[in-house]
PDB file of C-alpha atoms in Angstrom:
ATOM      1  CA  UNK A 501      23.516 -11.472 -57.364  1.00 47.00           C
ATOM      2  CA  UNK A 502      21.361 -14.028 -55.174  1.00 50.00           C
ATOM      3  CA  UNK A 503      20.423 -12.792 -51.852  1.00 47.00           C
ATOM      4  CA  UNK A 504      19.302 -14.596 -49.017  1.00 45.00           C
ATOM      5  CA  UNK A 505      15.800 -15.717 -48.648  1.00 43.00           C
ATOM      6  CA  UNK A 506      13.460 -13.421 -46.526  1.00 41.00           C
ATOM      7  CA  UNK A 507      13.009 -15.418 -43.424  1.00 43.00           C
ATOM      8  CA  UNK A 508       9.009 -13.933 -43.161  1.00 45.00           C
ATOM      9  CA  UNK A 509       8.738 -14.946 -46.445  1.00 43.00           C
ATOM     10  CA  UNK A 510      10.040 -18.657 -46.074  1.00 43.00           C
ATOM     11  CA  UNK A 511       7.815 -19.553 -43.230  1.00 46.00           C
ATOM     12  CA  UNK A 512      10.139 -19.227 -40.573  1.00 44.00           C
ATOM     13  CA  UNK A 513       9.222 -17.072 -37.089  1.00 48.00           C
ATOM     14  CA  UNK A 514      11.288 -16.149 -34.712  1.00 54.00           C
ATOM     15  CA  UNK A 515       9.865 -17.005 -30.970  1.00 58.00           C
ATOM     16  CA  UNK A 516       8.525 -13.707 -29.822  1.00 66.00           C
ATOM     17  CA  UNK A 517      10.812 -11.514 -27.478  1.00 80.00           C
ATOM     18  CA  UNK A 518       9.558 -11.738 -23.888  1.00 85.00           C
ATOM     19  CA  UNK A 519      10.331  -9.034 -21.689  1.00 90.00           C
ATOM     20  CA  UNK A 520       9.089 -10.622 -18.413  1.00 91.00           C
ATOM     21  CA  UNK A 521       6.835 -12.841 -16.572  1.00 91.00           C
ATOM     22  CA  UNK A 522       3.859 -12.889 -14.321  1.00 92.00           C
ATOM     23  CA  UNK A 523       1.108 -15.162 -12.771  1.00 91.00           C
ATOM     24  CA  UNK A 524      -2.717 -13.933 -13.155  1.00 90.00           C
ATOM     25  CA  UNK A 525      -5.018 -14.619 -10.113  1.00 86.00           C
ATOM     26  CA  UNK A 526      -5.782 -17.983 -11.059  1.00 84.00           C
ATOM     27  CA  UNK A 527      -2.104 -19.352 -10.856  1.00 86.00           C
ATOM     28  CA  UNK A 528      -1.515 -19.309 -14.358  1.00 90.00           C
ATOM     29  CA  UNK A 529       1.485 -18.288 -15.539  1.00 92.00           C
ATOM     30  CA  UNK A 530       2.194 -15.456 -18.476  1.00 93.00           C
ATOM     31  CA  UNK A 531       4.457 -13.890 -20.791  1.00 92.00           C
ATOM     32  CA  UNK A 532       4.825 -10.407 -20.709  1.00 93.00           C
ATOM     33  CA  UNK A 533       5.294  -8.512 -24.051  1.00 93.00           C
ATOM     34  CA  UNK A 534       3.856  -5.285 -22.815  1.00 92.00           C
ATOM     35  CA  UNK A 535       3.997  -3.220 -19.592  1.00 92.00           C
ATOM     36  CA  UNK A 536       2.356   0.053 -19.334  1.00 93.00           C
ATOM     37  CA  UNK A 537       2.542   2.155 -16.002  1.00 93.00           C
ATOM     38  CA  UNK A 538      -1.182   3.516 -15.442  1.00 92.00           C
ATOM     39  CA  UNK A 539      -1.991   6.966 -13.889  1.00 91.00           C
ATOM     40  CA  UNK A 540      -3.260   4.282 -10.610  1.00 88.00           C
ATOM     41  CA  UNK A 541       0.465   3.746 -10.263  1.00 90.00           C
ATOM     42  CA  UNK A 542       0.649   0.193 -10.740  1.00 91.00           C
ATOM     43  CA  UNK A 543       2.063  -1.928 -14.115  1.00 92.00           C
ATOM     44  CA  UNK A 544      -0.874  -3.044 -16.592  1.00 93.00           C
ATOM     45  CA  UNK A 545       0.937  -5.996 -18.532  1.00 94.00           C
ATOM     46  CA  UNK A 546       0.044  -7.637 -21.334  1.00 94.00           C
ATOM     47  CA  UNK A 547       1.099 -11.285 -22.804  1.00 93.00           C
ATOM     48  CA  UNK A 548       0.218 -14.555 -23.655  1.00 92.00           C
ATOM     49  CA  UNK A 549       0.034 -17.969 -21.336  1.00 91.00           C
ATOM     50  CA  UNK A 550       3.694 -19.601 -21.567  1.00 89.00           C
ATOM     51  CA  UNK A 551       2.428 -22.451 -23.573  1.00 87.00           C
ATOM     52  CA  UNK A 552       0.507 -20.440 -26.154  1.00 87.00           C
ATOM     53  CA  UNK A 553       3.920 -17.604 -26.958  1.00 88.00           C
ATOM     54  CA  UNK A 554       4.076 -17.049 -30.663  1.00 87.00           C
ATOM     55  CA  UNK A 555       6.759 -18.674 -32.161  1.00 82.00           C
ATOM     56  CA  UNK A 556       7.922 -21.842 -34.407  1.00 81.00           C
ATOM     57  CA  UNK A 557       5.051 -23.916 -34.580  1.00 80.00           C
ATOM     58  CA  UNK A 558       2.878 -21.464 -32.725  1.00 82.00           C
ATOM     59  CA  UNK A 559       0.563 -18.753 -34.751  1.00 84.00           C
ATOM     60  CA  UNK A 560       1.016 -15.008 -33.977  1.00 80.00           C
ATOM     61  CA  UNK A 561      -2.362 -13.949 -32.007  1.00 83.00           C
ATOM     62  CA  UNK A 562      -2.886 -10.598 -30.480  1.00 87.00           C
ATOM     63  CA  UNK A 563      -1.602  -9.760 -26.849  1.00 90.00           C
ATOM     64  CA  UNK A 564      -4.045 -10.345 -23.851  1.00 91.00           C
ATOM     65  CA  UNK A 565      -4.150  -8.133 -20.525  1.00 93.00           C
ATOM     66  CA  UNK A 566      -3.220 -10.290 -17.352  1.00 93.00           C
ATOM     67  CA  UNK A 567      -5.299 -10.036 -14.777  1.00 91.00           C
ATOM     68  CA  UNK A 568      -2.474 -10.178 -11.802  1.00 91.00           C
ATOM     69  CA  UNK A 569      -3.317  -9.796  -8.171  1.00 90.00           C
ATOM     70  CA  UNK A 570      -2.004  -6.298  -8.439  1.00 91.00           C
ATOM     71  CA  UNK A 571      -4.389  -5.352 -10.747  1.00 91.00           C
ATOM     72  CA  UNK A 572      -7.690  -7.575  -9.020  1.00 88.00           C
ATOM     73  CA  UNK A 573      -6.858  -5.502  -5.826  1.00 88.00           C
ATOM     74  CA  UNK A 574      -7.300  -2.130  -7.947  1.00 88.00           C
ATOM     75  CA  UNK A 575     -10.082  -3.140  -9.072  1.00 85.00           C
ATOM     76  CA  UNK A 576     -11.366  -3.903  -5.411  1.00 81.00           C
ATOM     77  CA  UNK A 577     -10.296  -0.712  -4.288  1.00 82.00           C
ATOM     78  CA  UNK A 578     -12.021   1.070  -7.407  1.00 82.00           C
ATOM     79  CA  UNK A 579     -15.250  -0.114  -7.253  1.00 77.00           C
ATOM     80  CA  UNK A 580     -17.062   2.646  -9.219  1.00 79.00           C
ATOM     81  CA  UNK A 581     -16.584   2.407 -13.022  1.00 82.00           C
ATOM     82  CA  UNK A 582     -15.108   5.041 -14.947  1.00 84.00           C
ATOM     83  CA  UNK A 583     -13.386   5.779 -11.922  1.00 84.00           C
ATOM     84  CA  UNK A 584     -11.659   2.647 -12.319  1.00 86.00           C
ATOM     85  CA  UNK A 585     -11.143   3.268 -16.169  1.00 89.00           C
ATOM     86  CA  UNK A 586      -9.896   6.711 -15.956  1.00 90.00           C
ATOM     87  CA  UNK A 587      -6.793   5.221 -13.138  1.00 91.00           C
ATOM     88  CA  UNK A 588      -6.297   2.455 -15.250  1.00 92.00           C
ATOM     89  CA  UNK A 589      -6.154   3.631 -18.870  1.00 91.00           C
ATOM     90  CA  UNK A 590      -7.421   0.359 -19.931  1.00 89.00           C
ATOM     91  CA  UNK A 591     -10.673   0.170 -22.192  1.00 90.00           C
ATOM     92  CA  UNK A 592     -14.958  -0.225 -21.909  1.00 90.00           C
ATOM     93  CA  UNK A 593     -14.693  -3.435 -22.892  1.00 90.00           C
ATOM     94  CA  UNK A 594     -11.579  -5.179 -21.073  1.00 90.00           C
ATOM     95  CA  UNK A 595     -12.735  -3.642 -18.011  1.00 88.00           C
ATOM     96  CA  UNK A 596     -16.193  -4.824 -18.191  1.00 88.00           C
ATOM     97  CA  UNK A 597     -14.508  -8.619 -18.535  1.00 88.00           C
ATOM     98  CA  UNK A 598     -12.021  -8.185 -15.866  1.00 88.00           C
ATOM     99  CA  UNK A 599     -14.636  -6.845 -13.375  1.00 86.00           C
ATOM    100  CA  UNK A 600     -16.445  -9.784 -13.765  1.00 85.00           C
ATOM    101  CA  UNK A 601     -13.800 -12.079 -13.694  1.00 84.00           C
ATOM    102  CA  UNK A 602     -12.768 -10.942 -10.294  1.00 83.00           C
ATOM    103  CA  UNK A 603     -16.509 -11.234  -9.077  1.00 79.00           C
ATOM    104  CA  UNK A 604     -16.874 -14.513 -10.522  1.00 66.00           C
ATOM    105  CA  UNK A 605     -13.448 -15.265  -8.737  1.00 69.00           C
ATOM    106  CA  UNK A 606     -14.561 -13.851  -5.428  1.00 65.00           C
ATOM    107  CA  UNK A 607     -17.961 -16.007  -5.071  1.00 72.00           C
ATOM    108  CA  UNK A 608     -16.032 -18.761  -5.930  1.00 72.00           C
ATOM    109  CA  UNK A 609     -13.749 -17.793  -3.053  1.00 69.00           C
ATOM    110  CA  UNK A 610     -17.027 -17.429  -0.775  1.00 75.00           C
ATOM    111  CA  UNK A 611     -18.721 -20.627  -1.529  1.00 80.00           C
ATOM    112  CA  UNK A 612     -15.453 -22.753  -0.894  1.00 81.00           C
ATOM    113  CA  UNK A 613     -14.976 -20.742   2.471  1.00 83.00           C
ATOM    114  CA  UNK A 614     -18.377 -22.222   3.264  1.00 86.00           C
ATOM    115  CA  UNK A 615     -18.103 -25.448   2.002  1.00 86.00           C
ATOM    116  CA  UNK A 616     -15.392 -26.098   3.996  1.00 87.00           C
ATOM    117  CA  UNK A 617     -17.398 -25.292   7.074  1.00 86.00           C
ATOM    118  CA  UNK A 618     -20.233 -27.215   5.733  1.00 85.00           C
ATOM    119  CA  UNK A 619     -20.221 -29.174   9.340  1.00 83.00           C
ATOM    120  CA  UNK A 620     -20.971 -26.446  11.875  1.00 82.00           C
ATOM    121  CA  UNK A 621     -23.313 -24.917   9.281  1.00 81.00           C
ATOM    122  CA  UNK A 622     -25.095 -28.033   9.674  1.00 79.00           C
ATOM    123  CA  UNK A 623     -24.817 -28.749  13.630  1.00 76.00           C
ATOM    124  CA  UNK A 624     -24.326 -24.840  14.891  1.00 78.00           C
ATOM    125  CA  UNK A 625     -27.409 -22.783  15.605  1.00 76.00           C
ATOM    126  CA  UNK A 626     -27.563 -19.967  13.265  1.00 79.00           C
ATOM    127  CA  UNK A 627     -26.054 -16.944  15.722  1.00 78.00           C
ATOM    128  CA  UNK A 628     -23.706 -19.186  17.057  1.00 79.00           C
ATOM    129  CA  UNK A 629     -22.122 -20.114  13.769  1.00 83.00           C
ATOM    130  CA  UNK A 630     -22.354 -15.760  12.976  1.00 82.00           C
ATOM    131  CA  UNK A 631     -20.662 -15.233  16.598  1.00 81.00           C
ATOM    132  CA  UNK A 632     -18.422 -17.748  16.261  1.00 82.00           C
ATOM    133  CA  UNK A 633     -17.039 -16.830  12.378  1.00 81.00           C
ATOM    134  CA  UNK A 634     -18.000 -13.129  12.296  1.00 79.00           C
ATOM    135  CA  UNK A 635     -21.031 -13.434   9.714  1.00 80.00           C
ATOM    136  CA  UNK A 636     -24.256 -11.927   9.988  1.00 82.00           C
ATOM    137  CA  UNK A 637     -26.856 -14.645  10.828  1.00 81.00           C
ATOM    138  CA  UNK A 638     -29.041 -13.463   7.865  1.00 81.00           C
ATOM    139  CA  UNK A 639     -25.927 -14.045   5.567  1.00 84.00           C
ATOM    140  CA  UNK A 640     -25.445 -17.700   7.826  1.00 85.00           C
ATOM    141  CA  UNK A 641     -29.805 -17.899   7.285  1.00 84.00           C
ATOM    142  CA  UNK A 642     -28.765 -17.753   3.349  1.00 84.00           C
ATOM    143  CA  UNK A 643     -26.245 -20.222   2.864  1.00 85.00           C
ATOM    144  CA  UNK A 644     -27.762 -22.853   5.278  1.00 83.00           C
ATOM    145  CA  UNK A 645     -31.061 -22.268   2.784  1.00 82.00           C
ATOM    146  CA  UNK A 646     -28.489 -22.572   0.156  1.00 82.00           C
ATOM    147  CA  UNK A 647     -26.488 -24.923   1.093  1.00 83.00           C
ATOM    148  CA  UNK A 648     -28.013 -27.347   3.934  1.00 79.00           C
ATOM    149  CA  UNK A 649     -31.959 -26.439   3.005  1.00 75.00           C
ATOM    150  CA  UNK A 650     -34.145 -24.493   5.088  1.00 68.00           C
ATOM    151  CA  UNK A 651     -33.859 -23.987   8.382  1.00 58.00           C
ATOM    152  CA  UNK A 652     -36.085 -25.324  11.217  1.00 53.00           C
ATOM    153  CA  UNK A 653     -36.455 -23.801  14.462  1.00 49.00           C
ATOM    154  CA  UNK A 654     -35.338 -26.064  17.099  1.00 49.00           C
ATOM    155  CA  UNK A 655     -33.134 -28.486  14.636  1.00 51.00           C
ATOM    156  CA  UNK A 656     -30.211 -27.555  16.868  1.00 62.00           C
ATOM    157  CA  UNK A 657     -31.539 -27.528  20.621  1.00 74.00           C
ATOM    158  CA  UNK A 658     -30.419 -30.737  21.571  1.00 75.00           C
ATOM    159  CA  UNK A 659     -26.570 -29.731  20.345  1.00 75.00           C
ATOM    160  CA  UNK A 660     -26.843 -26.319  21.932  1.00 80.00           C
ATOM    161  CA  UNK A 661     -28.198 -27.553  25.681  1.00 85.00           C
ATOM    162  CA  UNK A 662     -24.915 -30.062  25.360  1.00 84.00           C
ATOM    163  CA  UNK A 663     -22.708 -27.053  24.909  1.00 85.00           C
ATOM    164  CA  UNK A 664     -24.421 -24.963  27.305  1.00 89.00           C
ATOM    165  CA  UNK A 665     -24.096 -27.855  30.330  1.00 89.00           C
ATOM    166  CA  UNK A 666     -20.468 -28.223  29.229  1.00 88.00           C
ATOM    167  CA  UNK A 667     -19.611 -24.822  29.291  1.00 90.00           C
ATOM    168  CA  UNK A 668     -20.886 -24.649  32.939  1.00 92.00           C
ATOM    169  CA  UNK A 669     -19.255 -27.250  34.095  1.00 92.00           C
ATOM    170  CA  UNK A 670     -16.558 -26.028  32.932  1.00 92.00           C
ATOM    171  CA  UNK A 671     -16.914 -22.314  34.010  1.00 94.00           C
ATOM    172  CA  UNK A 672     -17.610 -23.886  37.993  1.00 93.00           C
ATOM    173  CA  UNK A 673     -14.674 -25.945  38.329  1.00 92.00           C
ATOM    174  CA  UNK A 674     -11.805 -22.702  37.536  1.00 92.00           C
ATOM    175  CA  UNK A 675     -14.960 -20.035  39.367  1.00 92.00           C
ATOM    176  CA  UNK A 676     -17.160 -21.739  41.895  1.00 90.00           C
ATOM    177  CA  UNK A 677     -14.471 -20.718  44.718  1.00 88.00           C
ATOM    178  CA  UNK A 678     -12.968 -17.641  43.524  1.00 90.00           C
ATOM    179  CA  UNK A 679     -15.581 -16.049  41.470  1.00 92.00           C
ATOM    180  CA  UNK A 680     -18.413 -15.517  44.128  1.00 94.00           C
ATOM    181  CA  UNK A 681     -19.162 -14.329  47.398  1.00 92.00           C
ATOM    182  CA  UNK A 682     -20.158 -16.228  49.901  1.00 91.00           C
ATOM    183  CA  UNK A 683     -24.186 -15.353  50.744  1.00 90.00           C
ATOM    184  CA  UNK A 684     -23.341 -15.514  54.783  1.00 90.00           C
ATOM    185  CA  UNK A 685     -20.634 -13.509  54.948  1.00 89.00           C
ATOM    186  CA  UNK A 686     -22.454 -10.529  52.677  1.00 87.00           C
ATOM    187  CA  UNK A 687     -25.531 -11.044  54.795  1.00 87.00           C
ATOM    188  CA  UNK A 688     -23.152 -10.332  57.918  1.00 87.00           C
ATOM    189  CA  UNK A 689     -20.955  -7.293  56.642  1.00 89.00           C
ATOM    190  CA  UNK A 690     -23.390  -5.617  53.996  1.00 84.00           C
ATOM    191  CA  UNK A 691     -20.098  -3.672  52.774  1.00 87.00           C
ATOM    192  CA  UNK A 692     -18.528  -7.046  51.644  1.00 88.00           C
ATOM    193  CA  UNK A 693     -18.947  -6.504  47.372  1.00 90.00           C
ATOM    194  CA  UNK A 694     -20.528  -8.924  45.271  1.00 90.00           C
ATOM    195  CA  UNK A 695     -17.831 -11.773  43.517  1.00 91.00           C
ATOM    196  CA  UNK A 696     -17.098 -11.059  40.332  1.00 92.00           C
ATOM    197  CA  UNK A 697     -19.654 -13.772  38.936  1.00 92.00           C
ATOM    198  CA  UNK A 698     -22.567 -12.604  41.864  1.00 91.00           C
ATOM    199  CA  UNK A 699     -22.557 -14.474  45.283  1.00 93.00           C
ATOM    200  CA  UNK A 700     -22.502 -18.286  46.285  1.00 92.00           C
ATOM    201  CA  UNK A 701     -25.322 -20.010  48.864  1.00 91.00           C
ATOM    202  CA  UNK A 702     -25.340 -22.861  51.240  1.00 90.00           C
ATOM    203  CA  UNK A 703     -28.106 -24.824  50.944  1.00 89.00           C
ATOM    204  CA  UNK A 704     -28.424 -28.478  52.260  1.00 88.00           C
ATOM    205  CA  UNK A 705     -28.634 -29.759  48.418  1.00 86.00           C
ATOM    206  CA  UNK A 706     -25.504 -27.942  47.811  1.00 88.00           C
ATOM    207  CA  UNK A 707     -23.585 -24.640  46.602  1.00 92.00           C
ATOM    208  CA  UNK A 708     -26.541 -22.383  44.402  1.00 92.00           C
ATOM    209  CA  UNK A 709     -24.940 -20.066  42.545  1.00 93.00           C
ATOM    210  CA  UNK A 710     -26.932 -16.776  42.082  1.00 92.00           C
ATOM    211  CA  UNK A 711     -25.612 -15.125  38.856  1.00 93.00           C
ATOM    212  CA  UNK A 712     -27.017 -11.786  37.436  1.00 91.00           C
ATOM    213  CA  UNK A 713     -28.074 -11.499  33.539  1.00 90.00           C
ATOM    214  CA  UNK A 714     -25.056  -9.676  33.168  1.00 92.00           C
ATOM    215  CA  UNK A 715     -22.712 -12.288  34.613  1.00 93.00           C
ATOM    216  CA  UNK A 716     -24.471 -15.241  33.440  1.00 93.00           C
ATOM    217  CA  UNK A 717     -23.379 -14.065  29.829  1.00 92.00           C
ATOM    218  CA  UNK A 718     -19.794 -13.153  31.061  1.00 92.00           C
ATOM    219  CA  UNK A 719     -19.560 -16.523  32.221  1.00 93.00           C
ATOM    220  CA  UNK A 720     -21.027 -18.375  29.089  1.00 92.00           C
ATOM    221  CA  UNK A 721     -20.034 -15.843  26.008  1.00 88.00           C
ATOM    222  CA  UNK A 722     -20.886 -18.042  23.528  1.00 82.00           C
ATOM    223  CA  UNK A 723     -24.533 -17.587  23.955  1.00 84.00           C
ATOM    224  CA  UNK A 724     -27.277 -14.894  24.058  1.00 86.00           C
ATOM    225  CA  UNK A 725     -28.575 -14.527  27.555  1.00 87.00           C
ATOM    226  CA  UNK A 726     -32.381 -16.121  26.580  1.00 85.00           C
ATOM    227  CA  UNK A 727     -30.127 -19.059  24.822  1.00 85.00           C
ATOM    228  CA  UNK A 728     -28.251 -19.804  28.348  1.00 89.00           C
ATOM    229  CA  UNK A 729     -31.450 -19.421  30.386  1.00 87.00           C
ATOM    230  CA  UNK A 730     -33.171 -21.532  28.123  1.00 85.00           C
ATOM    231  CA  UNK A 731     -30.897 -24.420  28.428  1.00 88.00           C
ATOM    232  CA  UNK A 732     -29.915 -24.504  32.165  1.00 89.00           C
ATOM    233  CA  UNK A 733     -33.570 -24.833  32.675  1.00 86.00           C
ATOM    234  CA  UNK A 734     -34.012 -27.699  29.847  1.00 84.00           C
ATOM    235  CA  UNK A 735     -30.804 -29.558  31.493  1.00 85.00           C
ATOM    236  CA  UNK A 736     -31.871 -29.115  35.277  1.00 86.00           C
ATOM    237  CA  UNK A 737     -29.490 -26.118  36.411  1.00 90.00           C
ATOM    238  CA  UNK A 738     -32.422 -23.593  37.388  1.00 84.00           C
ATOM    239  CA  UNK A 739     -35.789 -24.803  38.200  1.00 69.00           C
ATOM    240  CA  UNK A 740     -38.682 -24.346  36.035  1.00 59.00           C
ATOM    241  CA  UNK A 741     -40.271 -20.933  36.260  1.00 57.00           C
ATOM    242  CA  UNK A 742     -42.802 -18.577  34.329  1.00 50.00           C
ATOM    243  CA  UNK A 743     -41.314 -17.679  30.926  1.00 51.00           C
ATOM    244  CA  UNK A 744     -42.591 -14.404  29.479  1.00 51.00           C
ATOM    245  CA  UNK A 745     -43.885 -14.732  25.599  1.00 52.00           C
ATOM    246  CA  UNK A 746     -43.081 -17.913  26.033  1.00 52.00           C
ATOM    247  CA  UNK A 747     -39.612 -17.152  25.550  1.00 54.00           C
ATOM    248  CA  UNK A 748     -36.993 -16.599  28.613  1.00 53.00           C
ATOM    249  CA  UNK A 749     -37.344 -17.547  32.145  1.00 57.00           C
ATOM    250  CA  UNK A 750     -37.704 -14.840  34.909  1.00 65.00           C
ATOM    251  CA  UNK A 751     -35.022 -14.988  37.535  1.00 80.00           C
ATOM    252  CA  UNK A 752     -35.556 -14.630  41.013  1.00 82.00           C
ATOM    253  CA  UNK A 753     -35.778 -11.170  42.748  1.00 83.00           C
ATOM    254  CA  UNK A 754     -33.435 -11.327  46.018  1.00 86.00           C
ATOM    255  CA  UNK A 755     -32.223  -8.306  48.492  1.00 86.00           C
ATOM    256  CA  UNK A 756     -28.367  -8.703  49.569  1.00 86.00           C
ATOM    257  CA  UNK A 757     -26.875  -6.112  51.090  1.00 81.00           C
ATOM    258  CA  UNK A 758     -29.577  -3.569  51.169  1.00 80.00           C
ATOM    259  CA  UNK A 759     -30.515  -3.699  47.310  1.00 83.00           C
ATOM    260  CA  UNK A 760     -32.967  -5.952  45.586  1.00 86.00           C
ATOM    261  CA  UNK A 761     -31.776  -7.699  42.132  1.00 86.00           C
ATOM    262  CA  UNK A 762     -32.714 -10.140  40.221  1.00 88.00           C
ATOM    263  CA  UNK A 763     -30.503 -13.385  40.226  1.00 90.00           C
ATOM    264  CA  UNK A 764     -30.268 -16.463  38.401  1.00 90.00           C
ATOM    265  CA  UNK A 765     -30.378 -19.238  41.145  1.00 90.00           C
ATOM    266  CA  UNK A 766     -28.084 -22.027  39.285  1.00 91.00           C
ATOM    267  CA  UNK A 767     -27.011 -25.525  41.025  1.00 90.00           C
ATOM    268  CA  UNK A 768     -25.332 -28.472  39.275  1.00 88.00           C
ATOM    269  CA  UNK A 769     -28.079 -30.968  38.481  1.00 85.00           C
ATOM    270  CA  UNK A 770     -26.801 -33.815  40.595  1.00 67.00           C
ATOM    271  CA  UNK A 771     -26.498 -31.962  43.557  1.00 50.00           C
TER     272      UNK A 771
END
């Protein structure tokens, strides 16, 4: 009696049964042959890339562990070792290459998040770019040496007294009537508070504003105090004064309403 050839033995294969699909963290998209529930809780699954499935014309090859988003976030959130091997019952070796696959992954993530704000790490002094983005100015310091090259002090002045004048401006016209006290009328009633900003004088040049350190950054955020000082001085908002260490201006001592403080005496340069 003549049986049948054995297919295995006449060459032909069968495309390999698939039980699902998934995408790794790279966008690439799998076959799943194998999904194993780890003591973690979440699905370790293990396939091939759709174009490389064993089948006709296709070899057999061993199964390869996907590396989905599920499983990258595990291995975030299990960042010591055998911690991480014991929860996800996968071995020495495949862990080893997946945690450095998702490291690799994440400085890739961290240099394109830079290089796409290549600009203000360029223009932006360095603790305004860390204020402004949420960075720590000695992580900003190391990309800008990375990056841009080293840094030089002063590179940035000329940008950051701009800002500073504009942001004045701006803060005076919404403020200048509603945000301080008027110096006369404290001087008269001594129970009259100071404005929210500090207190507003006549002079014949014009308004002065007298701002405390304390208001002087409420009204410009962006900046550290010696930043703001610095550059209402270099732009003509405060006169020149002593500087201590050669670093910030000292602001004027003044007594309203019975106590002595120390105020900022700002006008608008054409005035």
């Amino acid at each position: 009696m003549n049986r049948p050839a054995c297919p295995c033995k006449s060459g032909y294969r069968h495309r390999t049964q698939i039980i699902g699909e998934a995408w790794d963290i790279d966008g690439e998209h799998w076959a799943v042959r194998k999904r194993v529930r780890s003591p973690h809780g979440i699905f370790i699954e293990y396939g091939w890339r759709m174009d490389q499935v064993p089948g006709p014309g296709i070899p057999s090859r061993g199964v390869s562990l996907i590396l989905t988003p599920v499983l990258a976030q595990a291995l975030h959130d299990l960042p010591i070792f055998n911690e991480a091997k014991a929860a996800l019952g996968i071995s020495h070796t495949a862990l080893n290459q997946l945690r450095r696959r998702v490291a690799m992954r994440h400085r890739d993530q961290l240099d394109r998040w830079w290089r796409d704000r290549i600009d203000g790490l360029k223009t932006l002094p360095i603790d305004t770019f860390a204020r402004c983005y949420g960075v720590h100015p000695d992580t900003v310091k190391a990309y800008h040496q990375r990056l841009v090259g080293p840094t030089q002090p002063g590179t940035n002045r000329t940008w950051e007294y701009q800002r500073v004048n504009q942001l004045m401006v701006m803060f005076l016209d919404h403020h200048a009537d509603t945000g301080f006290t008027d110096l006369r009328h404290a001087k008269q009633n001594p129970a009259i508070p100071m404005g929210e900003y500090g207190y507003r004088e006549e002079t014949p040049q014009g308004p002065v504003y007298l701002f405390t350190s304390d208001t002087l950054v409420k009204a410009i955020p962006e900046f550290t105090l010696k930043r703001i000082s610095r550059a209402l001085e270099a732009t003509g908002w405060v006169e020149a004064s002593t500087w201590v260490n050669g670093e910030k201006p000292i602001p004027k001592p003044r007594r309203i309403s019975g106590r002595r403080s120390l105020y900022y005496h700002v006008h608008r340069p054409n005035s």
